[in-house]
mmCIF file with all atom_site columns, C-alpha atoms in Angstrom:
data_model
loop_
_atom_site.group_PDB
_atom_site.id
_atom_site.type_symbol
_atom_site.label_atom_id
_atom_site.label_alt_id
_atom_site.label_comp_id
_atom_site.label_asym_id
_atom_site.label_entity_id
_atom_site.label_seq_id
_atom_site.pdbx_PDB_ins_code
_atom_site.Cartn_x
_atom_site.Cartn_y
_atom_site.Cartn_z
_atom_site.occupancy
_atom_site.B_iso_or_equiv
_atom_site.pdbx_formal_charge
_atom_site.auth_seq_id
_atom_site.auth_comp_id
_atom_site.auth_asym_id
_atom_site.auth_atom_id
_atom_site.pdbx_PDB_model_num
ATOM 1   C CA . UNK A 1 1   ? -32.141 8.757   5.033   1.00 67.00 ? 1   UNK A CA 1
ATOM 2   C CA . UNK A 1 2   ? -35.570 10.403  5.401   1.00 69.00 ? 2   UNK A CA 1
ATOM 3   C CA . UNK A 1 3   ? -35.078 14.015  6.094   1.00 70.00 ? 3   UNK A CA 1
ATOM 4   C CA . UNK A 1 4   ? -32.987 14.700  3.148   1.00 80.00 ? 4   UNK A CA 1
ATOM 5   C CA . UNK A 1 5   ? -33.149 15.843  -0.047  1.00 82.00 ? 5   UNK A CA 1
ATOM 6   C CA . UNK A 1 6   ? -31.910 14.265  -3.445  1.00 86.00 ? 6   UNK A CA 1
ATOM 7   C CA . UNK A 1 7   ? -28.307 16.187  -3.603  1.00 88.00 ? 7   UNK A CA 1
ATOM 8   C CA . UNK A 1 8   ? -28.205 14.914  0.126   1.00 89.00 ? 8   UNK A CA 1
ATOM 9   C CA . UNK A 1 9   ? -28.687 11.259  -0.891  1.00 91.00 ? 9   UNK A CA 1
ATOM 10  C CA . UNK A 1 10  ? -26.527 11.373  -3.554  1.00 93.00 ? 10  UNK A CA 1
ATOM 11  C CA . UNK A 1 11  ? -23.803 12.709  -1.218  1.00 94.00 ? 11  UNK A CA 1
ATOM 12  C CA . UNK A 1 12  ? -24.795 10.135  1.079   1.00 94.00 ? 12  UNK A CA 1
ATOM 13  C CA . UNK A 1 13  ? -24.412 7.351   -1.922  1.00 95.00 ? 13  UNK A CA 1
ATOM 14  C CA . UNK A 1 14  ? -21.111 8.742   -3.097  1.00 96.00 ? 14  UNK A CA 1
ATOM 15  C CA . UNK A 1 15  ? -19.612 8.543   0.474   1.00 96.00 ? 15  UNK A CA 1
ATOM 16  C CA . UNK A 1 16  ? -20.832 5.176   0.844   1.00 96.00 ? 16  UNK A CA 1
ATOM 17  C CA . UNK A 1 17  ? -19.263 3.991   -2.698  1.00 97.00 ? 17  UNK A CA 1
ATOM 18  C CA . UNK A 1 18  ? -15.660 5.595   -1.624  1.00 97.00 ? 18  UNK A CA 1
ATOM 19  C CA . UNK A 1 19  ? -16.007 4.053   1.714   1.00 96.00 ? 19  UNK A CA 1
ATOM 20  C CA . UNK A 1 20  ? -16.272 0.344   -0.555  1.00 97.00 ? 20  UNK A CA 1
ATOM 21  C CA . UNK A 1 21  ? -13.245 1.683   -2.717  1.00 98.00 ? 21  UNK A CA 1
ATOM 22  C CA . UNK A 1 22  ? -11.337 2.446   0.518   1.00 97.00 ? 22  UNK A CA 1
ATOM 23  C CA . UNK A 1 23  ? -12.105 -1.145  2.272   1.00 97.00 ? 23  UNK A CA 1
ATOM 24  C CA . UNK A 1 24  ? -11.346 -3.659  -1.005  1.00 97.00 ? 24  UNK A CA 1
ATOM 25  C CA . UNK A 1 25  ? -7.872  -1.511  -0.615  1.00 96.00 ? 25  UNK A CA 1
ATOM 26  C CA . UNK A 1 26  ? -7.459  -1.803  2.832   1.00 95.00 ? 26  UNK A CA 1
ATOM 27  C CA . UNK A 1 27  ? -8.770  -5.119  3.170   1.00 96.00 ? 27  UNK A CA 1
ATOM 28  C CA . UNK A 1 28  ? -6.679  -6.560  0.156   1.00 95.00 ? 28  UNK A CA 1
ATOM 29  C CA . UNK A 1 29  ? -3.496  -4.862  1.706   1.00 93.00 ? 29  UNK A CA 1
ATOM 30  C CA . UNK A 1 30  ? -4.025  -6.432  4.991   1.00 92.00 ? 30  UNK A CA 1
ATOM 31  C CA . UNK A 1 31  ? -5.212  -9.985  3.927   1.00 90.00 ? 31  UNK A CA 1
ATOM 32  C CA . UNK A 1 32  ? -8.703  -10.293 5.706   1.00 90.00 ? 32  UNK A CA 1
ATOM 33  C CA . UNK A 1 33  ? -8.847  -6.966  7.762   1.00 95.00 ? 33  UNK A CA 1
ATOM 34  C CA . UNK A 1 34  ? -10.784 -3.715  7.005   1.00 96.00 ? 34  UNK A CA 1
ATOM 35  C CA . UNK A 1 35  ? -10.469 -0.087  7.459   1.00 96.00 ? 35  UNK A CA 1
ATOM 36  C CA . UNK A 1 36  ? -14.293 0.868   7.542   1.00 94.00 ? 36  UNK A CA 1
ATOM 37  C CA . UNK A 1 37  ? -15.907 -2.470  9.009   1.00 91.00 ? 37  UNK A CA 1
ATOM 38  C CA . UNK A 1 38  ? -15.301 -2.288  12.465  1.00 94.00 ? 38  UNK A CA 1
ATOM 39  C CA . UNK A 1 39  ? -17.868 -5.263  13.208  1.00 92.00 ? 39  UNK A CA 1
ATOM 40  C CA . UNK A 1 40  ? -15.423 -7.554  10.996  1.00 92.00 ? 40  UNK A CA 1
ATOM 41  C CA . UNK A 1 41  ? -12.600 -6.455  12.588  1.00 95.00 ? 41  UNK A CA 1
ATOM 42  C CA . UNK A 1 42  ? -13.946 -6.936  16.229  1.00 96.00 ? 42  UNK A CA 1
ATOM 43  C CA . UNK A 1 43  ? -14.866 -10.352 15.202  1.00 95.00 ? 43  UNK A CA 1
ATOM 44  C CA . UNK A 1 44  ? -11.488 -10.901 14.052  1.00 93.00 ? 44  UNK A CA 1
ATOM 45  C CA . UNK A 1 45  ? -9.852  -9.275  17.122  1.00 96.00 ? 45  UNK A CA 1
ATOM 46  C CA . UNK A 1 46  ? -12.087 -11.976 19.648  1.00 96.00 ? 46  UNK A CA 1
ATOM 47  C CA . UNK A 1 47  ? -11.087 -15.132 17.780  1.00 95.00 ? 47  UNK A CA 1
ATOM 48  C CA . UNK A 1 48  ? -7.338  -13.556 17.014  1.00 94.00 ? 48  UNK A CA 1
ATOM 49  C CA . UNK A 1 49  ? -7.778  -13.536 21.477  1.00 96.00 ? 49  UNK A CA 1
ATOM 50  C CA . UNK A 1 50  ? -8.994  -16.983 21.791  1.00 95.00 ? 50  UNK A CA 1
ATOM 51  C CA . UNK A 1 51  ? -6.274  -18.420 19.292  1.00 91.00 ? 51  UNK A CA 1
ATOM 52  C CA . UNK A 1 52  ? -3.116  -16.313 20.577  1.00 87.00 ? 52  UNK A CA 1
ATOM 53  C CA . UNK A 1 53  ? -2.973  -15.037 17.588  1.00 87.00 ? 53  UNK A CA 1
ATOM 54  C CA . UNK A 1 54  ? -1.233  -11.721 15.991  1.00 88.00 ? 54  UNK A CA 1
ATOM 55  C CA . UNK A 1 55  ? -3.994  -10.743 14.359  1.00 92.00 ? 55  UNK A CA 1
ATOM 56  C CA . UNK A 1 56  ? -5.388  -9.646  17.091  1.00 94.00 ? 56  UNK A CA 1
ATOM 57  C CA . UNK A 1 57  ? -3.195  -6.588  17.859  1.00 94.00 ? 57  UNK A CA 1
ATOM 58  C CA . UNK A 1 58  ? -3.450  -5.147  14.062  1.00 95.00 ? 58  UNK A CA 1
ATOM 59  C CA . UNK A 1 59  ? -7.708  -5.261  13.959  1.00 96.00 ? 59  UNK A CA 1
ATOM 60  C CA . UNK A 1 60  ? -7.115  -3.715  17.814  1.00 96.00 ? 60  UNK A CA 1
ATOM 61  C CA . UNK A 1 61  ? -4.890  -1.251  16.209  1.00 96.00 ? 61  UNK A CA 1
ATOM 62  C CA . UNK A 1 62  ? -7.830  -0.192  13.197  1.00 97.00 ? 62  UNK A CA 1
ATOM 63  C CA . UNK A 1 63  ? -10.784 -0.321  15.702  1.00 97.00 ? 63  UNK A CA 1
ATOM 64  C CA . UNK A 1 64  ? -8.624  2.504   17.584  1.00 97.00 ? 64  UNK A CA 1
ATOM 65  C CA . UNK A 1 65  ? -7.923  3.765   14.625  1.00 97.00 ? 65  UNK A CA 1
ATOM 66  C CA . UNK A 1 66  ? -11.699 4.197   13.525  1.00 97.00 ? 66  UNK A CA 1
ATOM 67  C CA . UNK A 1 67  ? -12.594 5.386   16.904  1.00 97.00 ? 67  UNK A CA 1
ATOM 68  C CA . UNK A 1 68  ? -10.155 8.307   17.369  1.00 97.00 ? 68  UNK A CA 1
ATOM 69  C CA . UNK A 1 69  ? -11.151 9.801   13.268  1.00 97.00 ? 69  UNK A CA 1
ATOM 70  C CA . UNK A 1 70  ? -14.799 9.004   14.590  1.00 96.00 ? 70  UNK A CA 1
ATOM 71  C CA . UNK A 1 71  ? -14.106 11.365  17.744  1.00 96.00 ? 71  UNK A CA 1
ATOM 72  C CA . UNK A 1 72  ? -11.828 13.721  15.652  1.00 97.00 ? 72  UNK A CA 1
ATOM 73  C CA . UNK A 1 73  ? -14.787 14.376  13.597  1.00 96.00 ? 73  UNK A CA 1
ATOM 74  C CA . UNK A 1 74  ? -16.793 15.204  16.217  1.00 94.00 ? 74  UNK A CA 1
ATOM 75  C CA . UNK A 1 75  ? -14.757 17.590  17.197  1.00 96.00 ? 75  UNK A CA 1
ATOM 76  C CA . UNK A 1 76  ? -13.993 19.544  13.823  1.00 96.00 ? 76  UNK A CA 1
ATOM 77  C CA . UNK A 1 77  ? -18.021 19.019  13.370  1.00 93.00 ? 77  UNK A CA 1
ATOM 78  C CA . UNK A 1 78  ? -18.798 20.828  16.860  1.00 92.00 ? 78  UNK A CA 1
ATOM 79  C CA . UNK A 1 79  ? -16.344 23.802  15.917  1.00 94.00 ? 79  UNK A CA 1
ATOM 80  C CA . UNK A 1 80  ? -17.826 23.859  12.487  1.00 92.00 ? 80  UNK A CA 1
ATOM 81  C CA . UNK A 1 81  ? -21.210 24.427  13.453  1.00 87.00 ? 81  UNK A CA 1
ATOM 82  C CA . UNK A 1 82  ? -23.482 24.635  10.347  1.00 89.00 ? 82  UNK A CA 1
ATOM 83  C CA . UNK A 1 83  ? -20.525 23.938  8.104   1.00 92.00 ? 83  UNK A CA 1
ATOM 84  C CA . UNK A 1 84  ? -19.431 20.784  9.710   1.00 91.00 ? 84  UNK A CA 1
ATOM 85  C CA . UNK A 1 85  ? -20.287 18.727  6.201   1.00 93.00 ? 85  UNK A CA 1
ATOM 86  C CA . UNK A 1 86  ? -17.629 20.867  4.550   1.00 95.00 ? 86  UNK A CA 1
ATOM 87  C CA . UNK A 1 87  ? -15.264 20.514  8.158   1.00 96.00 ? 87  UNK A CA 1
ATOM 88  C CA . UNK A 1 88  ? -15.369 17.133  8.102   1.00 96.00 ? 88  UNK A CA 1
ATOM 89  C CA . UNK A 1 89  ? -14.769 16.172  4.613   1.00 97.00 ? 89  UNK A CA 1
ATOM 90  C CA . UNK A 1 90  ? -11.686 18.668  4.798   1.00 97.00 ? 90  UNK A CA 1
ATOM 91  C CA . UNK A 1 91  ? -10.295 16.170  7.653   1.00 97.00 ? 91  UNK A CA 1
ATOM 92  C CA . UNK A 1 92  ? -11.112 12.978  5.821   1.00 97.00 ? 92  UNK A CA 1
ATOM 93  C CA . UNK A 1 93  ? -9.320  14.213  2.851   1.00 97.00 ? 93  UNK A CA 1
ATOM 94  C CA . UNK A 1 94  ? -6.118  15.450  4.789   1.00 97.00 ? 94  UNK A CA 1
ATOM 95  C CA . UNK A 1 95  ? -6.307  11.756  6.262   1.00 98.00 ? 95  UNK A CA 1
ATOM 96  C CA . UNK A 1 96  ? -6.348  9.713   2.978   1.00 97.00 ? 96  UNK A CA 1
ATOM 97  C CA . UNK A 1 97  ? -3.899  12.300  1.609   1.00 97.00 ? 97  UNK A CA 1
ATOM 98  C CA . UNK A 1 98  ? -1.174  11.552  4.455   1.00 96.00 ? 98  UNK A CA 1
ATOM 99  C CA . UNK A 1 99  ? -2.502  7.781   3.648   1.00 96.00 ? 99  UNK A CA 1
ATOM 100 C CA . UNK A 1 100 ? -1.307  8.163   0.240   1.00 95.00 ? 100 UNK A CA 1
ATOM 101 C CA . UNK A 1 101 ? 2.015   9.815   0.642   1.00 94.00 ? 101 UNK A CA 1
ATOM 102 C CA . UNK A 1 102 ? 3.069   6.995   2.602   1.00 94.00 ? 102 UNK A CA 1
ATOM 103 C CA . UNK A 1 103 ? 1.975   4.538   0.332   1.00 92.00 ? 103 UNK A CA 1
ATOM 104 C CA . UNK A 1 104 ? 4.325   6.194   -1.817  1.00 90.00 ? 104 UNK A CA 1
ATOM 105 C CA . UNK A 1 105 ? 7.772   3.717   -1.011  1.00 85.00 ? 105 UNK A CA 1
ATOM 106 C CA . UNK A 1 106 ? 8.069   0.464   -2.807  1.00 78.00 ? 106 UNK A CA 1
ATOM 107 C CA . UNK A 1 107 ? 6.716   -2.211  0.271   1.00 76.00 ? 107 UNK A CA 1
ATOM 108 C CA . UNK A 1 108 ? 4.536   0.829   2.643   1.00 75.00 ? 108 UNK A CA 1
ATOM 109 C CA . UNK A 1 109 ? 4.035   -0.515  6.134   1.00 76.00 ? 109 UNK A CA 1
ATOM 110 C CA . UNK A 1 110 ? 0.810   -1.259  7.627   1.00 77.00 ? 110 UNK A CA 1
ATOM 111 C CA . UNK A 1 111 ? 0.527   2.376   8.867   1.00 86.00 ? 111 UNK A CA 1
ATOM 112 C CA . UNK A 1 112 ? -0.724  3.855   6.381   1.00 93.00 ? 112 UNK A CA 1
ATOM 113 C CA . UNK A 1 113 ? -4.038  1.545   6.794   1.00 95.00 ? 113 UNK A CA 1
ATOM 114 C CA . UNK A 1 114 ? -3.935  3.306   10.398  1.00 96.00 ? 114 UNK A CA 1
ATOM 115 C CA . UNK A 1 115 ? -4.796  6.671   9.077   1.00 97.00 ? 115 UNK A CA 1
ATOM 116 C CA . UNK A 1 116 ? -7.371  4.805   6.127   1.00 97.00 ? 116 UNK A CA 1
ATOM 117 C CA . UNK A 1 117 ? -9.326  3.683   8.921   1.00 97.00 ? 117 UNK A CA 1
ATOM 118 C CA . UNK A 1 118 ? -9.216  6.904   10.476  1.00 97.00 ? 118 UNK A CA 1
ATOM 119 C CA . UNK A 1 119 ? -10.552 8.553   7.879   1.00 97.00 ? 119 UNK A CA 1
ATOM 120 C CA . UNK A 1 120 ? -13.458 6.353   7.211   1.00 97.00 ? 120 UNK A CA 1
ATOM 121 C CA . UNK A 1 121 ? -14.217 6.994   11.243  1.00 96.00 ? 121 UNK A CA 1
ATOM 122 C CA . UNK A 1 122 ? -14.378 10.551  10.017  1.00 96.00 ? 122 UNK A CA 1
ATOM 123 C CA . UNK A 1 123 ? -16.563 10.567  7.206   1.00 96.00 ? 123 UNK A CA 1
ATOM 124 C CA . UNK A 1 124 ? -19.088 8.953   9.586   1.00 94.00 ? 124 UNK A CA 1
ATOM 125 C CA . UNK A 1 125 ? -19.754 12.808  10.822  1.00 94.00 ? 125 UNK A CA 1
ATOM 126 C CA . UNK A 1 126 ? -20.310 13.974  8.125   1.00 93.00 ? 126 UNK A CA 1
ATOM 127 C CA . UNK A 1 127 ? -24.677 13.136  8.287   1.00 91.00 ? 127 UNK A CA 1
ATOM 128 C CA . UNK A 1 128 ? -25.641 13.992  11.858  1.00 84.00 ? 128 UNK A CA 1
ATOM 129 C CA . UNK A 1 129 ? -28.416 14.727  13.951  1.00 79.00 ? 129 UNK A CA 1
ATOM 130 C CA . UNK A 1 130 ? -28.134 16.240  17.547  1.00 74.00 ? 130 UNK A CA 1
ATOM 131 C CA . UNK A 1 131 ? -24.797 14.866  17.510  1.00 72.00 ? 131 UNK A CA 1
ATOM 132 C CA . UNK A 1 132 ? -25.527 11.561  16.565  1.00 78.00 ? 132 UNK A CA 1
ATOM 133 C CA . UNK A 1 133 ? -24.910 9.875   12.757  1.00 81.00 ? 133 UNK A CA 1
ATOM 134 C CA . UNK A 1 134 ? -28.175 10.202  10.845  1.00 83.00 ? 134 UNK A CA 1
ATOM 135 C CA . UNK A 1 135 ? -26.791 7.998   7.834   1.00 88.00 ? 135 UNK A CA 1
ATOM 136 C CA . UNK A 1 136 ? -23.932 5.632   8.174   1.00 86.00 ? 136 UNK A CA 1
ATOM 137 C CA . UNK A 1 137 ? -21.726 6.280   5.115   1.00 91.00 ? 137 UNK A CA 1
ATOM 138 C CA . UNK A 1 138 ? -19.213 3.070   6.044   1.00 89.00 ? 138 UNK A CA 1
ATOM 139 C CA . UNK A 1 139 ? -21.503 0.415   7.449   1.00 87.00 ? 139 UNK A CA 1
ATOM 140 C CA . UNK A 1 140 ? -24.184 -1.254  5.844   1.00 90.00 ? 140 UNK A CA 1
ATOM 141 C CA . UNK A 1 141 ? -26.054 -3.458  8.351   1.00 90.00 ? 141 UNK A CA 1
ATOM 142 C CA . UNK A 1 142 ? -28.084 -0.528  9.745   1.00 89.00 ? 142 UNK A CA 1
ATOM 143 C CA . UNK A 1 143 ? -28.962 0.521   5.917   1.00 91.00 ? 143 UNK A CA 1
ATOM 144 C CA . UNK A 1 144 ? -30.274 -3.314  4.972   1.00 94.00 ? 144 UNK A CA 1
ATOM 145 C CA . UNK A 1 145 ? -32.149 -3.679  8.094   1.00 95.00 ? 145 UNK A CA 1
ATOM 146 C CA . UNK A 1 146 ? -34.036 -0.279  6.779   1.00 93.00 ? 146 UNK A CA 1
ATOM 147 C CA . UNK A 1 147 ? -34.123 -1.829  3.574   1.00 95.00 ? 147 UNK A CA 1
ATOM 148 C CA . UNK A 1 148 ? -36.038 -4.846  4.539   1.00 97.00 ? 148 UNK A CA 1
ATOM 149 C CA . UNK A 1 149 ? -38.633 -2.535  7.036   1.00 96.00 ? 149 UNK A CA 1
ATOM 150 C CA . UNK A 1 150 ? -39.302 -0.308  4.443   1.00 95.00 ? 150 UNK A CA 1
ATOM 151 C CA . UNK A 1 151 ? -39.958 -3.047  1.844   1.00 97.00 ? 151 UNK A CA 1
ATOM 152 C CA . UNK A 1 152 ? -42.627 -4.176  4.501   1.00 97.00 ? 152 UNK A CA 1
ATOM 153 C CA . UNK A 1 153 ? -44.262 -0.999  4.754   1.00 96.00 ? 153 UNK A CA 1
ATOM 154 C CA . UNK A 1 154 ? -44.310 -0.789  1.319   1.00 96.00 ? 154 UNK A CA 1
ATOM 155 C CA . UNK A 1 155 ? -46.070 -4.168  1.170   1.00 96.00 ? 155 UNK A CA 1
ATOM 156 C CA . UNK A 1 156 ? -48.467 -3.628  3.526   1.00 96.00 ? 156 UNK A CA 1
ATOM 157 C CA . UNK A 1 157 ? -49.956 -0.847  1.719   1.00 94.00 ? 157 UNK A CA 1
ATOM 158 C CA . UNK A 1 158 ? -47.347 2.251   3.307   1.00 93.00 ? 158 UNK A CA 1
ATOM 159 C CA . UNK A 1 159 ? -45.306 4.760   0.839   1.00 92.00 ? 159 UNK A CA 1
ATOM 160 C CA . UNK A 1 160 ? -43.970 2.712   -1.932  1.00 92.00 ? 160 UNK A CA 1
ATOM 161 C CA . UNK A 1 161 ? -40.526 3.602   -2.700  1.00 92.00 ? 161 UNK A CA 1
ATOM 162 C CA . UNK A 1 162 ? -39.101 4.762   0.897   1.00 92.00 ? 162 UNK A CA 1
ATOM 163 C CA . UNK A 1 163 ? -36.742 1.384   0.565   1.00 94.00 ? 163 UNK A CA 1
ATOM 164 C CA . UNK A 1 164 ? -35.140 2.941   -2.472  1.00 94.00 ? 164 UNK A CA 1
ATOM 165 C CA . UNK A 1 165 ? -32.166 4.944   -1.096  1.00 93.00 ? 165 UNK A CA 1
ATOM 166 C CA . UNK A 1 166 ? -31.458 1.968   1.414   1.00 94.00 ? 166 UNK A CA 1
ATOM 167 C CA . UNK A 1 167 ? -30.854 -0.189  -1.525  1.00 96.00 ? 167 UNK A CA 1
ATOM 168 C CA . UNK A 1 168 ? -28.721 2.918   -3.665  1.00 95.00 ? 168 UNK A CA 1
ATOM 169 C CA . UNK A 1 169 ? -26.535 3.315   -0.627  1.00 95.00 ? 169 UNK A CA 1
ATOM 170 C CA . UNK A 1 170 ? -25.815 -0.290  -0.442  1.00 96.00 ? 170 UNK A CA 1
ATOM 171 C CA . UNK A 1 171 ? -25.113 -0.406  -4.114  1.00 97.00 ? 171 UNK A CA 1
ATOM 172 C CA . UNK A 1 172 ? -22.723 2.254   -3.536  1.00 97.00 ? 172 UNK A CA 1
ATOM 173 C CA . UNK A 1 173 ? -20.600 0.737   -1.221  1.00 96.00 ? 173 UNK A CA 1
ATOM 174 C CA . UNK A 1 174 ? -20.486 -2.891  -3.053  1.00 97.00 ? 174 UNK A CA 1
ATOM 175 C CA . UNK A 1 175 ? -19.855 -0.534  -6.527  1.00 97.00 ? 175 UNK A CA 1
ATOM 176 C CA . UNK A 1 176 ? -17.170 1.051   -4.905  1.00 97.00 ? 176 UNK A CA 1
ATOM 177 C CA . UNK A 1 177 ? -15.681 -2.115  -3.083  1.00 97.00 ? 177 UNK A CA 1
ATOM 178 C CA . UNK A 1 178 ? -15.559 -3.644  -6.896  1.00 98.00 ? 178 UNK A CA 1
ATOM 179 C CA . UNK A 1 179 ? -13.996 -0.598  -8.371  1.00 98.00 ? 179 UNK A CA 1
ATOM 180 C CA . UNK A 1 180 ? -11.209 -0.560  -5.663  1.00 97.00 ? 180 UNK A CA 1
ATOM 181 C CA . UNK A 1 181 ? -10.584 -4.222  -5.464  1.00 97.00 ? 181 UNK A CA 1
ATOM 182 C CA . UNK A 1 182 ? -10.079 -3.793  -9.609  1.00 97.00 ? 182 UNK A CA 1
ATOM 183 C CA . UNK A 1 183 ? -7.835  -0.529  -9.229  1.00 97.00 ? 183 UNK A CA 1
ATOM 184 C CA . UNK A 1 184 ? -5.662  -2.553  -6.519  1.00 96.00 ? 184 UNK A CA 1
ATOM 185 C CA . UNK A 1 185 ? -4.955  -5.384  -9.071  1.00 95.00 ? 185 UNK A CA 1
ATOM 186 C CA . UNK A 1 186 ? -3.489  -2.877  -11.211 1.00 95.00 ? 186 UNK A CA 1
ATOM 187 C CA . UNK A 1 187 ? -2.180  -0.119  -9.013  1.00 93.00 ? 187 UNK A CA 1
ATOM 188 C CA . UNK A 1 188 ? -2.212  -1.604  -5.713  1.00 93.00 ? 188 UNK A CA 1
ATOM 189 C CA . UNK A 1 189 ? -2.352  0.987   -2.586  1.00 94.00 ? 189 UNK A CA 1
ATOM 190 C CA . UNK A 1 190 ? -1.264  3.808   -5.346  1.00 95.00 ? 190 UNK A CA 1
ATOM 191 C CA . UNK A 1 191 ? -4.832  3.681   -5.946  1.00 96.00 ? 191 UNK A CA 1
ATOM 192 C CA . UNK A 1 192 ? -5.307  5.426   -2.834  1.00 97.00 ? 192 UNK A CA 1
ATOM 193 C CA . UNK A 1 193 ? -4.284  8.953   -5.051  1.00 97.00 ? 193 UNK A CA 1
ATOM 194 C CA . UNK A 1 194 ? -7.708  8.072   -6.334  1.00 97.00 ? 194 UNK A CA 1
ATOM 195 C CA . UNK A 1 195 ? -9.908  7.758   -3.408  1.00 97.00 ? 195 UNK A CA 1
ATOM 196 C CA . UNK A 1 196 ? -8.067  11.486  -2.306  1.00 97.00 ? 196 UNK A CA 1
ATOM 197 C CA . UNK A 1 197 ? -9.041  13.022  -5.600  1.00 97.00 ? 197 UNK A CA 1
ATOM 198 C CA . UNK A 1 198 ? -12.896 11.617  -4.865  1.00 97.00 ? 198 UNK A CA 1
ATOM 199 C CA . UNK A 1 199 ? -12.723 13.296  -1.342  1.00 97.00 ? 199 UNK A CA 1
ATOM 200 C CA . UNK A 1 200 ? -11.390 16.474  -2.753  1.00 96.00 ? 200 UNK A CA 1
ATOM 201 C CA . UNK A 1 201 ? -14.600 16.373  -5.216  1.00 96.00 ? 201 UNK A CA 1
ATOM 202 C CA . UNK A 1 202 ? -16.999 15.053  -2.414  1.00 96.00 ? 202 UNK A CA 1
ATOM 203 C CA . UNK A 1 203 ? -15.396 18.232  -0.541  1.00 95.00 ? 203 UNK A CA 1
ATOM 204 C CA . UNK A 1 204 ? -16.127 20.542  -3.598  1.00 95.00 ? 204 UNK A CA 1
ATOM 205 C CA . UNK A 1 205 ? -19.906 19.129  -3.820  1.00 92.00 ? 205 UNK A CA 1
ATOM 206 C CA . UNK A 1 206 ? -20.226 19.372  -0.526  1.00 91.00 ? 206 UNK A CA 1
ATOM 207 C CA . UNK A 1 207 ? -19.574 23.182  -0.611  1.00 89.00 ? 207 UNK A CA 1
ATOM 208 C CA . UNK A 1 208 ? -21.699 24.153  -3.319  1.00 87.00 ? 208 UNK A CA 1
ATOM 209 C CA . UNK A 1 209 ? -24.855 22.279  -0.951  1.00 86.00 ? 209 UNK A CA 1
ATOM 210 C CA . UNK A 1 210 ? -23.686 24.943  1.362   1.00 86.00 ? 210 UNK A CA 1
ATOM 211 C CA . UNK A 1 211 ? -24.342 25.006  5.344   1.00 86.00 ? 211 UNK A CA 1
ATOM 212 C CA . UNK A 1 212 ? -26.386 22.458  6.734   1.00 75.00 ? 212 UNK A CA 1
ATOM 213 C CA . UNK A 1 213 ? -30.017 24.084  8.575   1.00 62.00 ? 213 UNK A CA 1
ATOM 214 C CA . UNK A 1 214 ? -30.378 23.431  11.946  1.00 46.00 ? 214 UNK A CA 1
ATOM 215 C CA . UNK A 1 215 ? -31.733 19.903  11.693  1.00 39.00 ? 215 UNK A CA 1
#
């Protein structure tokens, strides 16, 4: 997250908290799946092989899912140019939108955790560098590895608080992952109208930040 300023790392920290709020839904609707942790779901999809089982064919289904918003993204970021933040949000939040509109009928099908895992493959444009993500809003094991370098650096005598965002941006995504399994209790998928109003904020934030530089 070096390279940013403090709106950027709050932006970074808020996507990361809806991206928990969108999981505990997703991964409470589909018993044991998720919609932004692809490495869970891959590891699900291998043993779901080995055993025959069906589970295999739905975490198939959300790694596509996650790869074609990741590569939609891209493309809306490309065309955006310097306003890809704004771009990119727009999609996300047209995504989770659809998302909740269909959770809308009494028993929703599984597709609607399709597009929720599309989405979250979005987002993941939305901090990039030369065309590659800069700051993974959806995934944490990049952002505790970090954690745990820049806790050494600090120990051995290196700046003292460059571990500090690591740890807010994994606090954002277990925070949000704790609101949304809460909300889902209560509300169940309707909860998703939530994470659509967040977007539209994150979207609204994002515009007042104005165009990214060239960086």
């Amino acid at each position: 997250m070096r390279g940013y300023d403090a709106s950027r790392h709050m932006l970074a920290i808020a996507l990361a908290a809806q991206a928990g709020f969108i999981d505990a839904l997703g991964f409470l609707k589909l018993g044991g799946l998720f919609v932004s942790f692809m490495s869970g779901n891959s590891t699900r999809l291998g043993v779901g092989l080995a055993a025959g089982a069906a589970v295999a064919g739905m975490a198939a289904g959300l790694i596509g899912a996650f790869v074609g918003g990741v590569l939609a993204g891209a493309l809306v970021a490309r065309r955006a140019g310097r306003w890809r933040k704004q771009a990119v949000l727009g999609l996300a939040t047209a995504l989770l939108l659809c998302a909740a509109l269909l959770a809308l009928p009494e028993r929703p099908g599984t597709g609607l955790t399709l597009l929720m895992a599309a989405a979250m493959g979005t987002v993941n444009n939305v901090f990039q560098r030369e065309g590659e993500v800069s700051i993974g809003v959806t995934y944490m094991t990049g952002a505790l590895v970090k954690l745990g370098q820049q806790l050494a650096v600090a120990l051995s005598g290196g700046p003292r608080w460059n571990w500090l965002p690591y740890l807010m941006l994994w606090l954002g995504l277990v925070a949000g992952a704790m609101t949304g399994g809460g909300l889902f209790a209560m509300m169940g998928l309707h909860a998703l109208w939530i994470a659509v109003a967040f977007s539209g904020l994150l979207l609204w934030w994002s515009g007042h930040l104005g165009p990214v530089d060239l960086a």
